[in-house]
Short mmCIF file of C-alpha atoms in Angstrom, two decimals:
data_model
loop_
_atom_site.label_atom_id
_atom_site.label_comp_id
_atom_site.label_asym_id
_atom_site.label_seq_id
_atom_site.Cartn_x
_atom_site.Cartn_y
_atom_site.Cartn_z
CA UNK A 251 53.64 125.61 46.93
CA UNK A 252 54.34 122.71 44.33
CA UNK A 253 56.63 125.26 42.36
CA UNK A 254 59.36 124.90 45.15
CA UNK A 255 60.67 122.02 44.15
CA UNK A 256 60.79 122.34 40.83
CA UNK A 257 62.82 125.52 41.82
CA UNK A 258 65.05 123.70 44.19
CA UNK A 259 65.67 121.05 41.72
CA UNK A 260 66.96 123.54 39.54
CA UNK A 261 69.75 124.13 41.90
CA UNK A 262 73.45 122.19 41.38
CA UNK A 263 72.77 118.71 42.17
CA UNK A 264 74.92 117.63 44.75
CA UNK A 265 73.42 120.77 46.40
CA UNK A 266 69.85 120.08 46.80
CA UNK A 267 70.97 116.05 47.87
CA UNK A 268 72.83 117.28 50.28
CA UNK A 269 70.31 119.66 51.81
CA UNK A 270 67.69 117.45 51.45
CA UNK A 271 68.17 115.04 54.43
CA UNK A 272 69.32 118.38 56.32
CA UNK A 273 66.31 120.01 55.71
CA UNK A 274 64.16 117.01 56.92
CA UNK A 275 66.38 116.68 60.53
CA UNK A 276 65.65 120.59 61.06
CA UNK A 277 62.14 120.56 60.31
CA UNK A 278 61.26 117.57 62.48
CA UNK A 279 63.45 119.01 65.21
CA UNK A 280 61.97 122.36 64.61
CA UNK A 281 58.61 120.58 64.97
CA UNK A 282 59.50 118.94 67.89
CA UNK A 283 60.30 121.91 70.08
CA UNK A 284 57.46 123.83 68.66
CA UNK A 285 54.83 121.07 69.79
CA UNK A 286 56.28 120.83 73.16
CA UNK A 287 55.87 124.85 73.36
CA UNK A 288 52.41 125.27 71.68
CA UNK A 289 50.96 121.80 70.53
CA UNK A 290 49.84 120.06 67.42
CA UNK A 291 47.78 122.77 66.82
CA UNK A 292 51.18 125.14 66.29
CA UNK A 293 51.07 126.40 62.74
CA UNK A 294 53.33 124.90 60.22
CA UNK A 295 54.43 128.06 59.13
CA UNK A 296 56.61 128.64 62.59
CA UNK A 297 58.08 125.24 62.19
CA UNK A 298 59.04 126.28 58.93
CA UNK A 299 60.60 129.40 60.40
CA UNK A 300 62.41 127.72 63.49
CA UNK A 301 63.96 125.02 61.04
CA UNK A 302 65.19 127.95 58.95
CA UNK A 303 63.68 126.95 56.04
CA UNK A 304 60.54 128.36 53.42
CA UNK A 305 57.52 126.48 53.95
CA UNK A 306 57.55 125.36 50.41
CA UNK A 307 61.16 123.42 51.31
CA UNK A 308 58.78 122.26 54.58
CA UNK A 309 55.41 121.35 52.27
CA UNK A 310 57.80 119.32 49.83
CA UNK A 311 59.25 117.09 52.71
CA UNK A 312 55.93 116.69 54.19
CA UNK A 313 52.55 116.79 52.52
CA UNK A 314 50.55 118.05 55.51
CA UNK A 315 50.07 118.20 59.18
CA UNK A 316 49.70 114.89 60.16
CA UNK A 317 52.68 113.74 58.37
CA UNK A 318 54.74 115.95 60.29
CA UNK A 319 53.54 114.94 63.67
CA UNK A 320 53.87 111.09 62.07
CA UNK A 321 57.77 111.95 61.12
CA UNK A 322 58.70 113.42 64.67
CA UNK A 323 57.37 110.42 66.90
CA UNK A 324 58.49 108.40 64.15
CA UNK A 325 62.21 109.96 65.27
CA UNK A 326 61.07 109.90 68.64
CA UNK A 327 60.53 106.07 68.81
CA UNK A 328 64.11 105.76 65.99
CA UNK A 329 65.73 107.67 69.40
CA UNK A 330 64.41 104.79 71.71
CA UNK A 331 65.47 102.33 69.27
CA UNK A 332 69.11 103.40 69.29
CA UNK A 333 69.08 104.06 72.62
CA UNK A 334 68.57 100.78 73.32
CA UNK A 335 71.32 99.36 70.23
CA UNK A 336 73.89 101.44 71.44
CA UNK A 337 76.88 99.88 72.83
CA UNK A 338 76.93 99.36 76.40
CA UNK A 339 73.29 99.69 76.29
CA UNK A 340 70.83 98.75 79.38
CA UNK A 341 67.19 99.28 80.35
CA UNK A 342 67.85 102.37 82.63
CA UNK A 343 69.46 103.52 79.68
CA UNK A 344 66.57 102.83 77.42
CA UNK A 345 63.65 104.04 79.38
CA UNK A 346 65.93 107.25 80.18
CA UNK A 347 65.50 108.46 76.45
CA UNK A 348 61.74 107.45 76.52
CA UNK A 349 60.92 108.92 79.65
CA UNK A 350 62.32 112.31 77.98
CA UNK A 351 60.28 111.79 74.98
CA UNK A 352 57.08 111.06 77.42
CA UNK A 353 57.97 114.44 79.14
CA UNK A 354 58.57 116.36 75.80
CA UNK A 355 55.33 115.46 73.73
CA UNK A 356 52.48 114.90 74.17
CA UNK A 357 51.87 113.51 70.75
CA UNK A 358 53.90 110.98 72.07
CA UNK A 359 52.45 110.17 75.25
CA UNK A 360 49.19 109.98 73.05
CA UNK A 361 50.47 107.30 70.85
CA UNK A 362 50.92 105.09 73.46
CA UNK A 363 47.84 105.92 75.08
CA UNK A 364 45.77 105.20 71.74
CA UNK A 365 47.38 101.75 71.50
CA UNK A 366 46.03 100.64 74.57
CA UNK A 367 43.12 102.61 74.88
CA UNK A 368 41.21 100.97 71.80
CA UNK A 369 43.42 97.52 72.11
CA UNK A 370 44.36 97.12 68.74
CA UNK A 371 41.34 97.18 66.73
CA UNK A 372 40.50 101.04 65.95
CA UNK A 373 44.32 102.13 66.64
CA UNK A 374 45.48 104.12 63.62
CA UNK A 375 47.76 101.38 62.08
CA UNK A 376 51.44 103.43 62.22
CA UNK A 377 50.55 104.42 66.07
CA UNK A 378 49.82 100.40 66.58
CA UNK A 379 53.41 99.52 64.48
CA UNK A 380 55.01 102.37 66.59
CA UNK A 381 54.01 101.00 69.77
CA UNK A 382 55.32 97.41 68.84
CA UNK A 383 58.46 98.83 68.40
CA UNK A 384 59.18 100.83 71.29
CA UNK A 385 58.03 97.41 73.38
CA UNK A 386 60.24 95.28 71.22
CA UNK A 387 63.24 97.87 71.65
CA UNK A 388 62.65 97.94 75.73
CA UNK A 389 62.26 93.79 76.06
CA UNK A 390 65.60 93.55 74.59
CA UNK A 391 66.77 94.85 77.74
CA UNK A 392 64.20 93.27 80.21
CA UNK A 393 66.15 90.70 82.74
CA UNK A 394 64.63 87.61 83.51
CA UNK A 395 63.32 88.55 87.08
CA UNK A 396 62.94 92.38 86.68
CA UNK A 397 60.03 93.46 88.18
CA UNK A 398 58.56 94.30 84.60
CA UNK A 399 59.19 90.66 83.18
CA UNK A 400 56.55 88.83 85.57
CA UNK A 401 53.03 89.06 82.93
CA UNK A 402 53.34 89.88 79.49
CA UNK A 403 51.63 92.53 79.73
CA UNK A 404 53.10 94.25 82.96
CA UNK A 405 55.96 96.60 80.45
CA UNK A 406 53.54 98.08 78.51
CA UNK A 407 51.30 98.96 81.32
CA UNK A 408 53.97 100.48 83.33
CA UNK A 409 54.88 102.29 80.03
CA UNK A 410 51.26 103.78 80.10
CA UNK A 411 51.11 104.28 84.34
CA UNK A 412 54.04 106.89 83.87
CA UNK A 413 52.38 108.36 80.13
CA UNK A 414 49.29 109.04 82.89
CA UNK A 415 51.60 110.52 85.27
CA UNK A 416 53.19 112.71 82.77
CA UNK A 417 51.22 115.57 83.02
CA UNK A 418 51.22 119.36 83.66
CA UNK A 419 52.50 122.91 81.84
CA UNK A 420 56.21 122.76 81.94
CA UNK A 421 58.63 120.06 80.38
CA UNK A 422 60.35 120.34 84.18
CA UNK A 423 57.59 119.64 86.06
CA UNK A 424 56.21 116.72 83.38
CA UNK A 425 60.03 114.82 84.02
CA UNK A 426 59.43 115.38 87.54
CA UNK A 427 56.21 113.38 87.58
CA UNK A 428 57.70 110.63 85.04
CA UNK A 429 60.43 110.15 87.69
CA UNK A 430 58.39 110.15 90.86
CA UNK A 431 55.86 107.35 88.92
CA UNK A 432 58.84 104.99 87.84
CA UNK A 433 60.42 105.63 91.54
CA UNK A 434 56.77 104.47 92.90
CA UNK A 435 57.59 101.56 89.99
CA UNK A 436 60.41 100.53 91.67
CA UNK A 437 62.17 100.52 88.07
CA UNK A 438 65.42 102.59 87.89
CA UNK A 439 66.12 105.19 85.25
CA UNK A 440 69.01 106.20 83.71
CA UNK A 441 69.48 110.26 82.49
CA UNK A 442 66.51 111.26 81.60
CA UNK A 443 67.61 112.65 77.85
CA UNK A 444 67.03 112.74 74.10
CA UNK A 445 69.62 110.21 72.43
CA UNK A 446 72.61 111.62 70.10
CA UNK A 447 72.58 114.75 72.34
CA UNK B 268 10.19 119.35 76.19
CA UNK B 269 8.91 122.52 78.25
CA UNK B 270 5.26 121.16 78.60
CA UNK B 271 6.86 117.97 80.63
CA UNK B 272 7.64 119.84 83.84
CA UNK B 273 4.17 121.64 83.80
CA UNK B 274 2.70 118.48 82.91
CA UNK B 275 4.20 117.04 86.10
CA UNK B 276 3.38 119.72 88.33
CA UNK B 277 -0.24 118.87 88.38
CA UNK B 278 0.31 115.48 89.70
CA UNK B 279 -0.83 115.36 92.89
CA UNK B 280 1.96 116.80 94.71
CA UNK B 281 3.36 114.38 97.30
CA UNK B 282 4.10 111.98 94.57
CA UNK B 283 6.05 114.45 92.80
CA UNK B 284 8.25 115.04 95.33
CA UNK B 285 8.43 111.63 96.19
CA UNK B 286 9.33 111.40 92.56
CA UNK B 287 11.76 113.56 92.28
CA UNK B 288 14.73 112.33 93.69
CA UNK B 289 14.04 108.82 92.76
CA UNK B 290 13.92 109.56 88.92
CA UNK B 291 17.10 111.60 89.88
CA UNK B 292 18.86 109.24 90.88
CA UNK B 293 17.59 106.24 88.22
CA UNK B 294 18.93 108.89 85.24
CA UNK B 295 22.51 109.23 87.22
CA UNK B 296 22.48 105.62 87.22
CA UNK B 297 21.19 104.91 83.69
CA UNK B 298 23.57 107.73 82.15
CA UNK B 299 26.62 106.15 84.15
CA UNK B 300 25.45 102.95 82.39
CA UNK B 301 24.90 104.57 79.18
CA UNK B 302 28.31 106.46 79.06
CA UNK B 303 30.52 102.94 79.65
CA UNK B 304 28.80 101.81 76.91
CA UNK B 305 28.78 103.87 74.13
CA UNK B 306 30.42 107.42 75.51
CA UNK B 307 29.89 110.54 76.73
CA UNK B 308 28.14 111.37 73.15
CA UNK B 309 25.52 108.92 73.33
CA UNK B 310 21.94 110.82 73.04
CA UNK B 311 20.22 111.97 75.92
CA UNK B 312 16.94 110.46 74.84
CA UNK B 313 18.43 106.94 75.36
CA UNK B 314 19.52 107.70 79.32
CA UNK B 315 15.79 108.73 79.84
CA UNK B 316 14.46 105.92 78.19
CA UNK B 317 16.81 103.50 80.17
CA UNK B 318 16.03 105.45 83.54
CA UNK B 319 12.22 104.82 82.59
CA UNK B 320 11.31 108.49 82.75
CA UNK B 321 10.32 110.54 79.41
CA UNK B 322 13.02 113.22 78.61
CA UNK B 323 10.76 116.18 79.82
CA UNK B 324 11.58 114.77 83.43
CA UNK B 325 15.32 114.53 82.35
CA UNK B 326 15.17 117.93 81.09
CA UNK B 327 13.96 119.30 84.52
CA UNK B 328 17.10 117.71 86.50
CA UNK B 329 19.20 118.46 84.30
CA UNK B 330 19.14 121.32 81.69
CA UNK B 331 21.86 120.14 79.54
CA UNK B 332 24.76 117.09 78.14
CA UNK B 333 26.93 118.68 80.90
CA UNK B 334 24.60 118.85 83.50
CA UNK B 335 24.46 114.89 83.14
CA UNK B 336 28.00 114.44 82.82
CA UNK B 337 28.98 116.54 86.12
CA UNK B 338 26.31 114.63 88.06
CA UNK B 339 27.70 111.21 87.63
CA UNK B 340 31.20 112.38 88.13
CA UNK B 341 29.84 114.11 91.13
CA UNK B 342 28.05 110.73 92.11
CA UNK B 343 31.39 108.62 91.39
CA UNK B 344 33.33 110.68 93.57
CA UNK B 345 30.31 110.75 96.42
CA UNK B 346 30.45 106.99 96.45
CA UNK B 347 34.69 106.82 97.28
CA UNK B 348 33.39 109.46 99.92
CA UNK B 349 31.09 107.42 101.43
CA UNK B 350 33.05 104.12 101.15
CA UNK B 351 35.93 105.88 102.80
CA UNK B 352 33.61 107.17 105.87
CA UNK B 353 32.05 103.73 106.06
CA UNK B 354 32.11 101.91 109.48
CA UNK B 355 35.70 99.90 109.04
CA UNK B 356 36.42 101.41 106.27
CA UNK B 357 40.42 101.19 105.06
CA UNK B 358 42.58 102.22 102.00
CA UNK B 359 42.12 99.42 100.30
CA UNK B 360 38.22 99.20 100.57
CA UNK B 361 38.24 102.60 99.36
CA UNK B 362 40.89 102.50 96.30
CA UNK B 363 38.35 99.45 95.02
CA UNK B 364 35.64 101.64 94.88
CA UNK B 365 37.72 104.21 92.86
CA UNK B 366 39.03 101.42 90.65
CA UNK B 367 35.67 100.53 90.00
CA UNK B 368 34.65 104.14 88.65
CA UNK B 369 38.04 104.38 86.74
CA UNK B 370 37.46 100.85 84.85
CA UNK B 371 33.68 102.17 84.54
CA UNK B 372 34.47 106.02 83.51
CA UNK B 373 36.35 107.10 80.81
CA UNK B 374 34.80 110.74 81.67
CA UNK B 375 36.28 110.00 85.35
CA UNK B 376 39.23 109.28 84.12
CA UNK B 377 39.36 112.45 81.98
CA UNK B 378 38.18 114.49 85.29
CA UNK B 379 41.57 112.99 87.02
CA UNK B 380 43.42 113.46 84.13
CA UNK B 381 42.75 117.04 83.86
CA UNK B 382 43.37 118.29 86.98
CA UNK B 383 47.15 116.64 86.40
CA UNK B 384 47.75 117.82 83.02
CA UNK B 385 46.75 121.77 83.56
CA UNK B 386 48.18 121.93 87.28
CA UNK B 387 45.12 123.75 88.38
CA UNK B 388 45.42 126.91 86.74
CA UNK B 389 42.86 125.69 83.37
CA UNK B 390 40.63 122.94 84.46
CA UNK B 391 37.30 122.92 84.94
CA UNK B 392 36.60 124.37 88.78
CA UNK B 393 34.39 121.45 89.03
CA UNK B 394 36.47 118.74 88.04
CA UNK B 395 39.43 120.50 90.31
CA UNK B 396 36.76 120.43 93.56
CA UNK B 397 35.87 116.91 92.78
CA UNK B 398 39.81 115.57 92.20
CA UNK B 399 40.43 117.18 95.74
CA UNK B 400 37.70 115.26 97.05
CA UNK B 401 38.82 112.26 96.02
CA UNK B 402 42.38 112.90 97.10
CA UNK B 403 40.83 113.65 100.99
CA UNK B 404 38.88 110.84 100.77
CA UNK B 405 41.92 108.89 99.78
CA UNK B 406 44.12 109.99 102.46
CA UNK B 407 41.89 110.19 105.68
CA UNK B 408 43.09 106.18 105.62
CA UNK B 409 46.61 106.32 104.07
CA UNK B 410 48.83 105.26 107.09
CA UNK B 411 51.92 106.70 107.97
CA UNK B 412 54.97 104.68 106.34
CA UNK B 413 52.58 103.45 103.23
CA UNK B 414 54.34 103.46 99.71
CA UNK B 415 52.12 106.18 99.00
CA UNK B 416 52.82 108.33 101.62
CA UNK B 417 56.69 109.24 101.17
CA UNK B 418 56.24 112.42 98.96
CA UNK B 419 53.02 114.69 99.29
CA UNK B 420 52.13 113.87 95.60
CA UNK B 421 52.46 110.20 95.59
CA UNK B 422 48.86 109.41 96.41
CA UNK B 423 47.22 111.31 93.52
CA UNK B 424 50.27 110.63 90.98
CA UNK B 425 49.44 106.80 91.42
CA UNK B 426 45.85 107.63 90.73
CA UNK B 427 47.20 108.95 87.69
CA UNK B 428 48.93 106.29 87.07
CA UNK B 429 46.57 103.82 87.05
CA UNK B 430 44.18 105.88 85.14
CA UNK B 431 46.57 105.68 82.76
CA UNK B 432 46.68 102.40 82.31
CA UNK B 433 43.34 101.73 82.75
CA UNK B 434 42.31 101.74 78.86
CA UNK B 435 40.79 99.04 76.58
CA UNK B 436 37.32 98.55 75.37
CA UNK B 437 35.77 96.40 77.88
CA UNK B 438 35.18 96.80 81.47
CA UNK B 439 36.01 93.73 82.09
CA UNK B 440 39.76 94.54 80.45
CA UNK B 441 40.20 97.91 81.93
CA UNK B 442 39.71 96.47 85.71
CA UNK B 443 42.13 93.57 84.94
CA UNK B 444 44.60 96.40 83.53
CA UNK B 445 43.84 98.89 86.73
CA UNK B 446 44.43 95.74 89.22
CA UNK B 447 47.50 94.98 87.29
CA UNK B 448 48.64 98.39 87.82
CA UNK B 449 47.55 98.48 91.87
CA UNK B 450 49.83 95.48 91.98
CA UNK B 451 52.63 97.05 89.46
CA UNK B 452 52.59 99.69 92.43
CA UNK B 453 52.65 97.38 95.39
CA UNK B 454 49.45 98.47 96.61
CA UNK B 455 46.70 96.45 98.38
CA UNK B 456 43.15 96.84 96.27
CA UNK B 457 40.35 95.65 98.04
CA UNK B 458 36.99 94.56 95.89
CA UNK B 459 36.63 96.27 93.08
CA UNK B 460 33.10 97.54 93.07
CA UNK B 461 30.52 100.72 93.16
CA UNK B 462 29.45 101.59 96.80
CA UNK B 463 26.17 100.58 98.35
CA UNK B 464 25.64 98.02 95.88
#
């Protein structure tokens, strides 16, 4: 596997730049669907296959496993954070695009889960720093008032009421849930979707 | 571990069966203890000792890690059963009694959470019977126009909600998270403790 690159390198320059970043987006993207569909457990060698690319091109982006599940929540909480940036943006808005990522992965719901399950001591540290920022990119959009904003703590827990109601087999039936738990919130939602799609 | 039993058989027999149910019920208690502390891996031989029974008497309730396991869980939800058919008995009183187990039980916790996350067609039969049990228990007192009580899944989708947040390493945190939760909801909690106690 460590001869790929030196292969790829050998292509025109400007090439292999320009693939590079391309390659990355499909693999993570490829990874993401292929989780949802079989879990982390999914062998890297269909991810390699859905994203169109040799698993050497997939093994140079990303030494192992772990650091491919790291890279898609890492886009998954990058999606939350734009969400939220874009113009016009609101907290509907905001918690639409995580709400879709709670429904999609697992992984993700996870995350979250691990940050307040072992409350900041044993967390693994990127989980913790991922956490913070999907709180930081939701506050933004908190109104004095909301029904979230009374305790400090109350967005984060309602974060990790609908990751426990996000369960089942099917994508469908896992958005259904997320809905029905922020509806029992009393916290609206806007379209329940990943962002830039 | 086999000569225990034998060993116990030649007691003189009404004080074995006196015996019997009493140590039962001290190693349910003890492991229930055990597991908050330290998890459902802790060693067997440190529920017997706690119970006050050698392990050759644990060994004859219960043949195995799982048989332990299944009894508390089976004990948690026969305790929400009971506090529900109590004389007076209301929602409230009874959803404090389940808050109690979930701040108490990760392995509860995990029970609920299973049944949610496989939608009945892979969990464990017993932890399916016992969710179902909890869920009757539940709704013999949830009245007609209650928050709860709009969709058919409500009930047990807050109960999955709250087990969700109900994560930390302390009791004490995980019951101040659950109540948080119960009031996140805009549902009434009565006294958070075990029944009969």
């Amino acid at each position: 596997m460590t001869d790929h690159p030196v292969r790829e390198e050998r292509r025109p320059a400007n090439e292999g730049r320009r693939a590079a970043p391309r390659n990355r987006a499909a693999l993570i993207a490829a990874a993401r669907e292929i989780y949802a569909e079989s879990g982390l457990d999914a062998p890297l060698s269909a991810v390699a296959r859905r994203a169109g690319v040799g698993q050497g091109v997939l093994y140079r982006h990303f030494p192992d496993r772990a650091a491919v599940a790291a890279a898609v929540l890492e886009e998954n909480v990058r999606q939350i954070e734009q969400a939220a940036a874009s113009a016009g943006a609101d907290l509907p808005c905001a918690l639409g695009v995580l709400t879709w990522h709670q429904a999609e992965s697992a992984a993700f719901v996870g995350m979250l889960h691990a940050v307040g399950a072992f409350g900041g001591s044993d967390v693994p540290p990127y989980a913790a720093a991922l956490s913070v920022r999907v709180e930081r990119a939701l506050r933004a959009h908190l109104p004095e008032g909301h029904r979230l904003a009374a305790e400090p703590d109350d967005l984060m827990i309602a974060v990790a009421m609908v990751s426990g109601a996000v369960t089942g087999p099917g994508r469908e039936r896992r958005a259904h849930r997320a809905l029905a738990a922020w509806r029992l919130l009393g916290v609206e939602v806007g379209p329940v979707r990943p962002f830039g799609v």
